[in-house]
Coordinates of C-alpha atoms in Angstrom, one line a residue:
X1 CA 91.4 139.2 117.3
X2 CA 92.5 140.2 120.8
X3 CA 91.9 136.7 121.9
X4 CA 94.0 135.3 119.1
X5 CA 96.8 137.7 120.0
X6 CA 96.7 136.6 123.6
X7 CA 96.7 132.9 122.6
X8 CA 99.9 133.4 120.6
X9 CA 101.6 135.4 123.3
X10 CA 100.7 132.8 126.0
X11 CA 102.0 130.0 123.9
X12 CA 105.2 131.8 123.0
X13 CA 106.1 132.6 126.6
X14 CA 105.3 129.1 127.9
X15 CA 108.5 127.5 129.3
X16 CA 109.5 124.6 127.1
X17 CA 112.7 123.7 129.1
X18 CA 110.8 122.1 131.9
X19 CA 108.9 119.7 129.8
X20 CA 109.8 116.0 130.3
X21 CA 108.4 114.7 127.0
X22 CA 107.7 115.9 123.5
X23 CA 103.9 115.4 123.9
X24 CA 103.2 118.8 125.6
X25 CA 105.6 120.5 123.2
X26 CA 103.7 119.1 120.2
X27 CA 100.4 120.1 121.7
X28 CA 101.5 123.7 122.4
X29 CA 103.1 123.9 119.0
X30 CA 99.8 122.8 117.4
X31 CA 98.0 125.4 119.5
X32 CA 100.4 128.1 118.3
X33 CA 100.1 127.2 114.7
X34 CA 96.3 127.1 114.9
X35 CA 96.2 130.4 116.8
X36 CA 98.4 132.0 114.2
X37 CA 96.2 130.8 111.4
X38 CA 93.1 132.0 113.1
X39 CA 94.7 135.3 113.8
X40 CA 95.7 135.7 110.1
X41 CA 92.2 134.6 109.0
X42 CA 90.6 137.1 111.4
X43 CA 92.7 139.9 110.0
X44 CA 92.0 138.8 106.5
X45 CA 88.3 138.7 106.8
X46 CA 88.0 142.2 108.1
X47 CA 86.0 143.9 105.3
X48 CA 86.1 147.4 104.0
X49 CA 83.2 149.7 104.7
X50 CA 80.0 148.8 102.8
X51 CA 78.5 151.2 100.4
X52 CA 75.5 151.9 102.6
X53 CA 77.7 153.1 105.5
X54 CA 80.4 155.0 103.5
X55 CA 78.2 156.8 101.0
X56 CA 76.4 160.0 101.9
X57 CA 73.2 158.7 100.2
X58 CA 72.5 155.4 98.7
X59 CA 69.6 153.3 97.3
X60 CA 68.7 150.7 94.7
X61 CA 66.1 150.1 92.1
X62 CA 65.5 147.0 89.9
X63 CA 64.8 147.5 86.2
X64 CA 62.4 144.7 85.2
X65 CA 63.0 145.2 81.5
X66 CA 66.8 145.5 81.6
X67 CA 66.7 148.2 78.9
X68 CA 66.9 151.5 80.8
X69 CA 69.9 153.8 80.2
X70 CA 71.6 156.0 82.8
X71 CA 70.0 159.0 81.3
X72 CA 66.5 157.5 81.7
X73 CA 67.3 156.5 85.3
X74 CA 68.5 160.0 86.2
X75 CA 65.5 161.8 84.7
X76 CA 62.8 159.5 86.0
X77 CA 61.2 159.5 89.4
X78 CA 61.9 156.0 90.6
X79 CA 61.1 154.3 93.9
X80 CA 64.6 154.0 95.3
X81 CA 64.9 151.7 98.3
X82 CA 67.5 151.4 101.0
X83 CA 70.3 148.9 100.4
X84 CA 69.6 145.6 102.2
X85 CA 71.8 144.7 105.1
X86 CA 72.2 141.1 103.9
X87 CA 73.2 142.3 100.4
X88 CA 70.5 140.0 98.8
X89 CA 68.6 141.4 95.9
X90 CA 65.6 139.6 94.3
X91 CA 67.1 139.9 90.8
X92 CA 65.6 137.7 88.1
X93 CA 67.0 136.9 84.6
X94 CA 66.8 139.8 82.2
X95 CA 66.5 142.2 85.0
X96 CA 69.2 144.8 86.0
X97 CA 70.0 146.3 89.4
X98 CA 70.7 150.0 89.7
X99 CA 72.5 151.3 92.8
X100 CA 72.7 155.1 93.3
X101 CA 75.1 156.7 95.8
X102 CA 76.7 160.0 96.3
X103 CA 79.8 161.4 97.9
X104 CA 80.7 164.8 99.3
X105 CA 83.2 167.0 97.4
X106 CA 85.9 166.0 99.9
X107 CA 85.3 162.3 100.3
X108 CA 86.6 160.7 103.5
X109 CA 89.8 158.6 103.5
X110 CA 89.2 155.2 102.0
X111 CA 86.4 156.1 99.6
X112 CA 88.0 156.2 96.1
X113 CA 87.3 152.7 94.8
X114 CA 84.1 150.7 94.4
X115 CA 84.8 147.0 94.9
X116 CA 82.4 144.1 94.1
X117 CA 84.1 140.9 95.4
X118 CA 82.1 138.6 93.1
X119 CA 84.0 137.4 90.0
X120 CA 81.0 135.7 88.4
X121 CA 78.9 138.8 87.9
X122 CA 77.9 139.0 84.2
X123 CA 78.1 142.8 83.7
X124 CA 78.9 145.7 85.9
X125 CA 79.0 149.4 84.9
X126 CA 79.8 152.5 86.9
X127 CA 78.5 155.8 85.6
X128 CA 79.9 159.2 86.7
X129 CA 78.7 162.6 85.4
X130 CA 81.3 164.7 83.7
X131 CA 81.5 168.6 83.9
X132 CA 79.7 168.9 80.5
X133 CA 76.7 166.9 81.7
X134 CA 77.7 163.7 79.9
X135 CA 78.1 160.4 81.6
X136 CA 81.3 158.3 81.6
X137 CA 81.1 154.5 81.9
X138 CA 83.5 152.0 83.4
X139 CA 82.8 148.4 82.5
X140 CA 83.6 145.0 84.1
X141 CA 82.2 141.5 84.4
X142 CA 82.4 138.1 82.7
X143 CA 80.9 139.3 79.4
X144 CA 83.5 142.1 79.1
X145 CA 87.2 141.2 78.3
X146 CA 89.3 141.8 81.3
X147 CA 91.8 143.7 79.2
X148 CA 89.0 146.3 78.6
X149 CA 88.2 146.9 82.3
X150 CA 89.1 150.2 83.7
X151 CA 91.0 148.4 86.5
X152 CA 91.8 144.8 85.4
X153 CA 91.5 142.7 88.5
X154 CA 90.1 139.4 89.7
X155 CA 86.6 140.9 90.3
X156 CA 85.0 144.2 89.3
X157 CA 86.8 147.2 90.6
X158 CA 86.1 150.9 89.7
X159 CA 88.0 154.0 90.5
X160 CA 86.1 157.0 91.7
X161 CA 87.0 160.6 90.8
X162 CA 85.8 163.3 93.2
X163 CA 82.7 164.8 91.6
X164 CA 82.8 168.4 90.3
X165 CA 79.6 169.2 92.1
X166 CA 79.1 168.4 95.7
X167 CA 76.5 165.7 96.3
X168 CA 76.6 164.4 92.7
X169 CA 75.3 160.9 92.2
X170 CA 77.1 157.8 90.9
X171 CA 75.1 155.0 89.4
X172 CA 76.2 151.4 89.4
X173 CA 74.4 149.0 87.0
X174 CA 74.6 145.3 87.7
X175 CA 73.4 142.5 85.5
X176 CA 73.5 138.8 86.5
X177 CA 71.1 136.0 85.4
X178 CA 71.5 134.1 88.7
X179 CA 70.6 136.9 91.0
X180 CA 72.9 139.1 93.0
X181 CA 73.7 138.9 96.7
X182 CA 77.3 140.1 96.9
X183 CA 78.4 143.1 98.9
X184 CA 79.5 146.3 97.4
X185 CA 82.4 148.1 99.2
X186 CA 83.6 151.6 99.1
X187 CA 87.4 151.6 99.9
X188 CA 90.7 152.9 98.7
X189 CA 93.4 151.4 96.5
X190 CA 95.9 151.0 99.4
X191 CA 93.4 148.7 101.2
X192 CA 92.6 146.8 98.0
X193 CA 96.4 146.2 97.5
X194 CA 96.8 145.1 101.2
X195 CA 93.8 142.7 101.0
X196 CA 95.0 141.3 97.7
X197 CA 98.4 140.4 99.3
X198 CA 96.6 138.6 102.1
X199 CA 94.3 136.7 99.7
X200 CA 97.3 135.8 97.5
X201 CA 98.7 133.8 100.4
X202 CA 95.6 131.5 100.3
X203 CA 95.5 131.4 96.5
X204 CA 99.2 130.6 96.3
X205 CA 98.8 127.6 98.6
X206 CA 95.7 126.4 96.7
X207 CA 97.3 126.6 93.3
X208 CA 100.6 125.2 94.6
X209 CA 98.8 122.1 95.9
X210 CA 97.0 121.7 92.6
X211 CA 100.2 122.0 90.5
X212 CA 102.1 119.6 92.8
X213 CA 99.2 117.1 92.6
X214 CA 99.1 117.4 88.8
X215 CA 102.9 116.8 88.6
X216 CA 102.9 113.8 91.0
X217 CA 99.9 112.3 89.3
X218 CA 101.4 112.3 85.8
X219 CA 104.8 111.3 87.0
X220 CA 103.6 108.4 89.2
X221 CA 101.0 107.4 86.6
X222 CA 103.7 106.8 83.9
X223 CA 106.3 105.5 86.3
X224 CA 104.1 103.1 88.1
X225 CA 101.8 102.4 85.2
X226 CA 98.8 103.0 87.4
X227 CA 95.8 104.7 85.9
X228 CA 94.6 105.8 89.3
X229 CA 97.5 108.3 89.5
X230 CA 96.5 109.6 86.1
X231 CA 93.0 110.2 87.4
X232 CA 94.5 111.9 90.3
X233 CA 96.7 114.2 88.1
X234 CA 93.7 115.1 86.0
X235 CA 91.6 115.7 89.1
X236 CA 94.3 118.0 90.6
X237 CA 94.5 120.0 87.3
X238 CA 90.7 120.4 87.2
X239 CA 90.6 121.5 90.9
X240 CA 93.3 124.1 90.2
X241 CA 91.4 125.4 87.1
X242 CA 88.1 125.4 88.9
X243 CA 89.7 127.5 91.7
X244 CA 91.2 129.8 89.2
X245 CA 87.8 130.3 87.5
X246 CA 86.0 130.8 90.8
X247 CA 88.4 133.4 92.1
X248 CA 88.7 135.3 88.8
X249 CA 92.4 134.5 88.4
X250 CA 91.8 132.6 85.1
X251 CA 89.9 135.5 83.5
X252 CA 92.6 137.9 84.6
X253 CA 95.8 136.0 83.6
X254 CA 94.9 133.0 81.4
X255 CA 92.2 134.2 79.0
X256 CA 91.7 138.0 79.5
X257 CA 90.4 138.4 75.9
X258 CA 87.9 135.6 75.9
X259 CA 84.8 136.8 77.8
X260 CA 82.5 134.0 76.4
X261 CA 84.9 131.4 77.6
X262 CA 85.3 133.2 81.0
X263 CA 81.6 133.0 81.4
X264 CA 81.4 129.3 80.6
X265 CA 84.7 128.0 82.0
X266 CA 83.5 127.7 85.7
X267 CA 80.7 125.3 84.9
X268 CA 82.8 123.2 82.5
X269 CA 85.8 123.0 84.9
X270 CA 83.5 122.1 87.8
X271 CA 81.9 119.3 85.8
X272 CA 85.2 117.9 84.7
X273 CA 86.5 118.1 88.2
X274 CA 83.5 116.1 89.5
X275 CA 83.9 113.5 86.7
X276 CA 87.6 113.0 87.4
X277 CA 86.9 112.8 91.2
X278 CA 84.3 110.1 90.7
X279 CA 86.6 108.1 88.4
X280 CA 89.4 108.5 90.9
X281 CA 87.4 107.2 93.9
X282 CA 85.9 104.3 91.9
X283 CA 89.3 103.2 90.6
X284 CA 91.0 103.5 94.0
X285 CA 88.6 101.1 95.6
X286 CA 88.5 98.8 92.6
X287 CA 84.8 99.2 92.1
X288 CA 84.7 97.3 88.8
X289 CA 85.9 94.1 90.7
X290 CA 83.4 94.6 93.6
X291 CA 80.1 95.6 92.0
X292 CA 79.3 95.7 88.3
X293 CA 76.1 97.5 89.0
X294 CA 77.7 100.4 90.8
X295 CA 80.5 100.5 88.3
X296 CA 78.0 100.9 85.4
X297 CA 76.2 103.6 87.3
X298 CA 79.5 105.5 87.7
X299 CA 80.2 105.1 84.0
X300 CA 76.7 106.4 83.1
X301 CA 77.2 109.4 85.3
X302 CA 80.6 110.1 83.7
X303 CA 78.9 109.9 80.2
X304 CA 76.2 112.2 81.5
X305 CA 78.9 114.6 82.6
X306 CA 80.3 114.6 79.1
X307 CA 76.9 115.4 77.6
X308 CA 76.4 118.1 80.3
X309 CA 79.7 119.7 79.2
X310 CA 78.4 120.0 75.7
X311 CA 75.2 121.5 77.0
X312 CA 77.0 124.0 79.2
X313 CA 79.1 125.1 76.2
X314 CA 76.2 125.9 74.0
X315 CA 73.3 126.9 76.2
X316 CA 72.3 130.3 77.5
X317 CA 73.7 131.4 80.9
X318 CA 70.3 131.4 82.5
X319 CA 69.9 127.6 81.9
X320 CA 73.4 126.5 82.9
X321 CA 72.9 126.7 86.6
X322 CA 69.7 124.6 86.4
X323 CA 71.7 121.9 84.5
X324 CA 74.8 122.0 86.7
X325 CA 73.5 122.0 90.2
X326 CA 71.6 118.6 90.0
X327 CA 74.8 117.0 88.6
X328 CA 76.9 118.4 91.4
X329 CA 74.6 117.0 94.0
X330 CA 74.4 113.6 92.2
X331 CA 78.1 113.2 91.9
X332 CA 78.8 114.1 95.5
X333 CA 76.2 111.7 96.7
X334 CA 77.5 109.0 94.5
X335 CA 81.1 109.5 95.7
X336 CA 80.0 109.2 99.3
X337 CA 77.9 106.1 98.5
X338 CA 80.7 104.3 96.7
X339 CA 83.2 105.0 99.5
X340 CA 80.7 104.0 102.2
X341 CA 79.6 100.8 100.4
X342 CA 83.2 99.6 99.7
X343 CA 84.2 100.6 103.3
X344 CA 81.4 98.4 104.7
X345 CA 82.6 95.6 102.6
X346 CA 86.2 95.6 104.0
X347 CA 88.1 97.9 101.7
X348 CA 91.0 99.3 103.7
X349 CA 91.2 102.6 101.8
X350 CA 87.5 103.5 101.3
X351 CA 87.1 104.7 104.9
X352 CA 89.9 107.3 104.5
X353 CA 88.5 108.4 101.1
X354 CA 85.1 108.8 102.8
X355 CA 86.5 111.0 105.5
X356 CA 88.4 113.1 103.0
X357 CA 85.2 113.5 100.8
X358 CA 82.9 114.6 103.6
X359 CA 84.4 118.1 104.0
X360 CA 84.5 118.6 100.2
X361 CA 80.8 117.5 99.9
X362 CA 79.8 119.9 102.7
X363 CA 81.6 122.8 101.2
X364 CA 80.2 122.1 97.8
X365 CA 76.7 122.1 99.3
X366 CA 77.5 125.5 100.7
X367 CA 78.6 126.6 97.2
X368 CA 75.3 125.3 95.8
X369 CA 73.4 127.2 98.5
X370 CA 75.4 130.3 97.6
X371 CA 74.5 130.1 93.9
X372 CA 70.8 129.5 94.9
X373 CA 71.0 132.8 96.9
X374 CA 70.3 130.9 100.1
X375 CA 73.4 132.2 101.9
X376 CA 75.2 135.5 101.3
X377 CA 78.7 135.7 99.8
X378 CA 81.4 136.2 102.5
X379 CA 85.2 135.9 102.5
X380 CA 85.0 132.9 105.0
X381 CA 82.5 131.0 102.8
X382 CA 84.7 131.5 99.7
X383 CA 87.8 130.3 101.6
X384 CA 86.0 127.3 103.1
X385 CA 85.0 126.1 99.6
X386 CA 88.4 126.7 98.1
X387 CA 90.3 125.3 101.1
X388 CA 88.2 122.1 101.1
X389 CA 88.9 121.6 97.4
X390 CA 92.6 122.1 97.9
X391 CA 92.9 119.9 101.0
X392 CA 91.1 117.1 99.3
X393 CA 94.3 116.6 97.1
X394 CA 96.9 115.8 99.8
X395 CA 94.3 113.6 101.6
X396 CA 93.7 111.5 98.5
X397 CA 97.4 111.5 97.8
X398 CA 98.1 110.0 101.2
X399 CA 95.6 107.2 100.5
X400 CA 97.1 106.6 97.1
X401 CA 100.6 106.3 98.6
X402 CA 99.3 103.7 101.2
X403 CA 97.6 101.9 98.4
X404 CA 100.8 101.8 96.3
X405 CA 102.8 100.5 99.3
X406 CA 100.3 97.7 99.9
X407 CA 100.3 96.8 96.2
X408 CA 104.1 96.6 96.2
X409 CA 104.1 94.4 99.2
X410 CA 101.5 92.1 97.6
X411 CA 103.5 92.0 94.4
X412 CA 106.6 91.0 96.4
X413 CA 104.7 88.3 98.2
X414 CA 103.3 86.9 94.9
X415 CA 106.7 87.0 93.3
X416 CA 108.2 85.3 96.4
X417 CA 105.7 82.5 96.7
X418 CA 108.1 80.0 95.0
X419 CA 110.7 80.9 97.7
X420 CA 108.6 81.9 100.8
X421 CA 106.2 80.0 102.8
X422 CA 103.0 82.0 102.5
X423 CA 101.6 81.2 106.0
X424 CA 104.7 82.2 108.0
X425 CA 106.8 84.3 105.7
X426 CA 109.8 82.0 106.3
X427 CA 111.9 80.4 103.6
X428 CA 110.7 77.2 102.0
X429 CA 112.5 73.9 101.7
X430 CA 114.2 74.4 98.2
X431 CA 115.6 77.8 99.3
X432 CA 116.7 76.3 102.6
X433 CA 118.6 73.6 100.8
X434 CA 120.2 76.2 98.4
X435 CA 121.4 78.3 101.3
X436 CA 122.6 75.3 103.2
X437 CA 124.8 74.2 100.2
X438 CA 126.2 77.7 100.0
X439 CA 126.9 77.8 103.7
X440 CA 128.5 74.4 103.5
X441 CA 130.9 75.5 100.7
X442 CA 131.6 78.8 102.4
X443 CA 132.5 77.1 105.7
X444 CA 134.8 74.6 104.0
X445 CA 136.5 77.4 102.1
X446 CA 137.0 79.6 105.2
X447 CA 137.8 76.6 107.4
X448 CA 135.3 77.4 110.1
X449 CA 132.1 75.6 111.3
X450 CA 128.4 76.6 110.9
X451 CA 125.4 74.8 112.2
X452 CA 122.2 73.3 110.9
X453 CA 119.2 72.9 113.2
X454 CA 115.8 71.2 112.7
X455 CA 112.9 72.1 115.0
X456 CA 109.8 70.1 115.5
X457 CA 106.5 71.1 117.3
X458 CA 105.6 68.2 119.6
X459 CA 102.5 69.5 121.4
X460 CA 100.1 70.3 118.6
X461 CA 97.6 67.5 119.6
X462 CA 97.7 68.6 123.2
X463 CA 97.0 72.3 122.2
X464 CA 94.2 71.2 120.0
X465 CA 92.6 69.2 122.9
X466 CA 93.0 72.0 125.4
X467 CA 92.4 75.1 123.4
X468 CA 90.8 74.1 120.1
X469 CA 91.9 73.6 116.5
X470 CA 92.4 77.3 115.8
X471 CA 95.0 77.5 118.6
X472 CA 96.8 74.5 117.1
X473 CA 96.8 76.0 113.6
X474 CA 98.4 79.2 115.1
X475 CA 101.4 77.3 116.5
X476 CA 103.5 77.4 113.3
X477 CA 103.0 81.1 113.0
X478 CA 103.9 81.7 116.7
X479 CA 107.0 79.5 116.3
X480 CA 108.0 81.4 113.2
X481 CA 107.8 84.6 115.2
X482 CA 110.1 83.1 117.9
X483 CA 112.6 81.8 115.3
X484 CA 112.9 85.3 113.7
X485 CA 113.3 86.8 117.2
X486 CA 116.1 84.4 118.1
X487 CA 118.0 84.3 114.8
X488 CA 120.7 86.7 114.0
X489 CA 120.7 88.9 110.9
X490 CA 123.1 86.6 109.1
X491 CA 121.1 83.4 110.0
X492 CA 118.2 81.9 107.9
X493 CA 115.0 80.4 109.2
X494 CA 112.7 78.2 107.0
X495 CA 109.6 76.1 107.2
X496 CA 110.3 72.6 105.9
X497 CA 106.9 71.0 106.4
X498 CA 103.7 71.5 108.4
X499 CA 105.3 71.2 111.9
X500 CA 108.9 71.1 111.1
X501 CA 111.2 74.1 110.8
X502 CA 114.9 74.6 110.0
X503 CA 117.6 77.2 110.9
X504 CA 121.0 77.9 109.4
X505 CA 123.6 79.4 111.8
X506 CA 126.4 81.1 110.0
X507 CA 129.9 80.6 111.4
X508 CA 132.4 80.8 112.7
X509 CA 130.8 78.8 115.6
X510 CA 132.1 76.6 118.4
X511 CA 130.1 73.5 119.4
X512 CA 129.0 75.2 122.6
X513 CA 127.6 78.1 120.6
X514 CA 125.3 75.8 118.7
X515 CA 124.1 74.2 121.9
X516 CA 123.5 77.6 123.6
X517 CA 121.5 78.8 120.5
X518 CA 119.4 75.6 120.6
X519 CA 118.7 75.9 124.3
X520 CA 117.9 79.6 123.9
X521 CA 115.4 78.8 121.2
X522 CA 113.7 76.1 123.3
X523 CA 113.5 78.5 126.3
X524 CA 112.1 81.4 124.1
X525 CA 109.4 79.1 122.7
X526 CA 108.2 78.2 126.2
X527 CA 107.7 81.9 127.1
X528 CA 104.0 82.7 127.3
X529 CA 102.5 85.0 124.6
X530 CA 100.9 88.3 125.7
X531 CA 97.2 87.9 126.1
X532 CA 97.2 84.1 125.9
X533 CA 97.1 81.3 128.4
X534 CA 100.5 80.4 129.7
X535 CA 100.2 76.8 128.5
X536 CA 99.3 77.9 125.0
X537 CA 103.0 77.8 123.8
X538 CA 104.9 75.7 121.3
X539 CA 107.0 72.9 122.9
X540 CA 109.8 72.0 120.5
X541 CA 112.6 69.5 120.0
X542 CA 115.8 70.6 118.3
X543 CA 118.5 68.5 116.6
X544 CA 121.6 70.1 115.3
X545 CA 124.9 69.4 113.6
X546 CA 128.0 71.3 112.7
X547 CA 128.9 71.8 109.0
X548 CA 130.8 70.8 107.1
X549 CA 130.1 67.4 108.4
X550 CA 132.6 64.6 107.8
X551 CA 131.9 62.2 104.9
X552 CA 128.5 63.9 104.3
X553 CA 126.9 66.1 101.7
X554 CA 124.1 68.7 102.5
X555 CA 121.3 66.4 101.3
X556 CA 122.6 63.4 103.2
X557 CA 123.1 65.5 106.4
X558 CA 119.6 66.9 106.2
X559 CA 118.2 63.3 105.8
X560 CA 120.1 62.1 108.8
X561 CA 118.9 65.1 110.9
X562 CA 115.3 64.4 109.9
X563 CA 115.7 60.7 110.8
X564 CA 117.3 61.6 114.1
X565 CA 114.4 64.0 115.0
X566 CA 111.8 61.4 114.0
X567 CA 113.4 58.7 116.1
X568 CA 113.1 60.6 119.4
X569 CA 110.7 59.0 121.9
X570 CA 107.5 61.0 122.7
X571 CA 108.2 60.5 126.4
X572 CA 111.7 61.8 126.1
X573 CA 112.1 64.9 128.4
X574 CA 115.2 66.1 126.5
X575 CA 114.7 68.9 124.1
X576 CA 118.1 69.4 122.4
X577 CA 119.8 66.6 120.5
X578 CA 122.9 66.3 118.4
X579 CA 123.3 64.1 115.4
X580 CA 125.5 61.7 117.2
X581 CA 123.4 61.2 120.3
X582 CA 122.0 57.8 119.3
X583 CA 125.0 56.6 117.3
X584 CA 127.8 54.4 118.4
X585 CA 130.7 55.9 120.2
X586 CA 133.0 55.4 117.2
X587 CA 130.5 57.0 114.9
X588 CA 129.9 59.8 117.3
X589 CA 133.5 61.0 116.9
X590 CA 134.6 62.9 113.9
X591 CA 137.6 62.0 111.7
X592 CA 139.8 64.6 113.3
X593 CA 139.0 63.3 116.8
X594 CA 139.7 59.7 115.7
X595 CA 143.0 60.7 114.1
X596 CA 144.1 62.4 117.4
X597 CA 143.1 59.2 119.3
X598 CA 145.1 57.1 116.9
X599 CA 148.2 59.4 117.3
X600 CA 147.9 59.1 121.1
X601 CA 147.6 55.3 121.0
X602 CA 150.5 54.8 118.6
X603 CA 153.3 55.1 121.3
X604 CA 151.5 52.6 123.5
X605 CA 151.3 50.1 120.6
X606 CA 155.0 50.7 119.9
X607 CA 155.9 50.1 123.5

């Protein structure tokens, strides 16, 4: 903890004013946040004193029959053994664990509450001897309604009264069909309240993520009509309920009077969470369209999960763990397999789903090892499992948002195929003509000129000879890129045929503006592309005309432009042409110009 304090202090006093970029600031900010989280976690995991250290005397004994009463335990000479350091007791089904401990008449500060931080224990009873010689009992555990606990809480908690006789023994009876390897703490109510506030920070974030994911999943599912989001909402709800059952919050707040449901809810919610997670992953990567065999396996596993839910609801507690653990391992392996298989076959989202599923699978394996009594129960282990379940939700949500964005883009592309050239993304010929007619009418109404340009690629054969067919096929795409880079926001670029393109330049324009735009386009096309040979560029020829054109309509003008561009000689070094370049001098002049000449020649004829 001292190291974490120093990290925070060092990061806080670091001078930010001298930084020349945001990179170091972001790095130090990340270090500060991580150090603060580690500092908080380090304080949160400091545990109260264990029973073996806080009690004056302590020991444990296992009742193989599970029928002994406290009076029998007190009167019998039993082989009490010291409490194990790893808190692991070889407790089998139908057996009970007895822990005996004693306190002096004036117990030290912090020794007035017995805490068992294990919400899944079946039964827990604390016996204290009264002045008359009778024994009082405080009960807790899954099989006892939480409302009947002496101290209703997320896990068993017992209040200790100072004994009337110094050195009097307390007896703690524990019953759990899956064994017992949880610590038993001797603490005070103030520390319990302080630790509860710290744990509430973690639980609030977990439940907040689950509730937010549930709301987003249902809302997006109905709004976008996408069943993947419905699976996500169901999965988020099951994650939240599983976390509530694991931490004891569900038994305390949701169903405090239903001990049988409290005992069975964890296995059922975990099964439903895994089923929804499997359906979510398979639907996200479109498994049904990729592999019918894997899709059928997924559906069979989901059906098996439904049957398992029925079995968990009706079977004895000792059999549930044997049914649940193989299914947990099977579903996790299948999720990883589906994501890895689809990722190897080019799915753009499966890799991210695989990365998000690996921490969850690892933490669930730790949970399985915990229930098999292979690892002890610790605060860090519990938070790792809960945190991985919670962080899975925003990770999957980010993937779903990317998926929705790509689907919208694909939908727009499909809907725009009748207006957009699919290879280059430019307008096609019908849309070009439609916009040309509108520009023609607009220019005539506003009495200003626009321009129409046709562009041809003239070196495709040379590129194919020098660099191959693939390089020649890429020329239209590279020319489209240069057209979009040259055009203004109000202009339009289109692909009219395989090697021919068009551009509409909105007015008002002067004739020299159209010439400069055409020359700029030719020069930009001759600029080499990054990473390619300097000769691997598109050489183009451009013909243009101002609109509205005299005695013409849009279709006729486009036809004349195409004829003019087709009539150019292959050996011509010129790259920019006007519509009147090859016409007669009289035809090259517009009606306004001819009218001015006639007016100027009229005085001469009169003289």
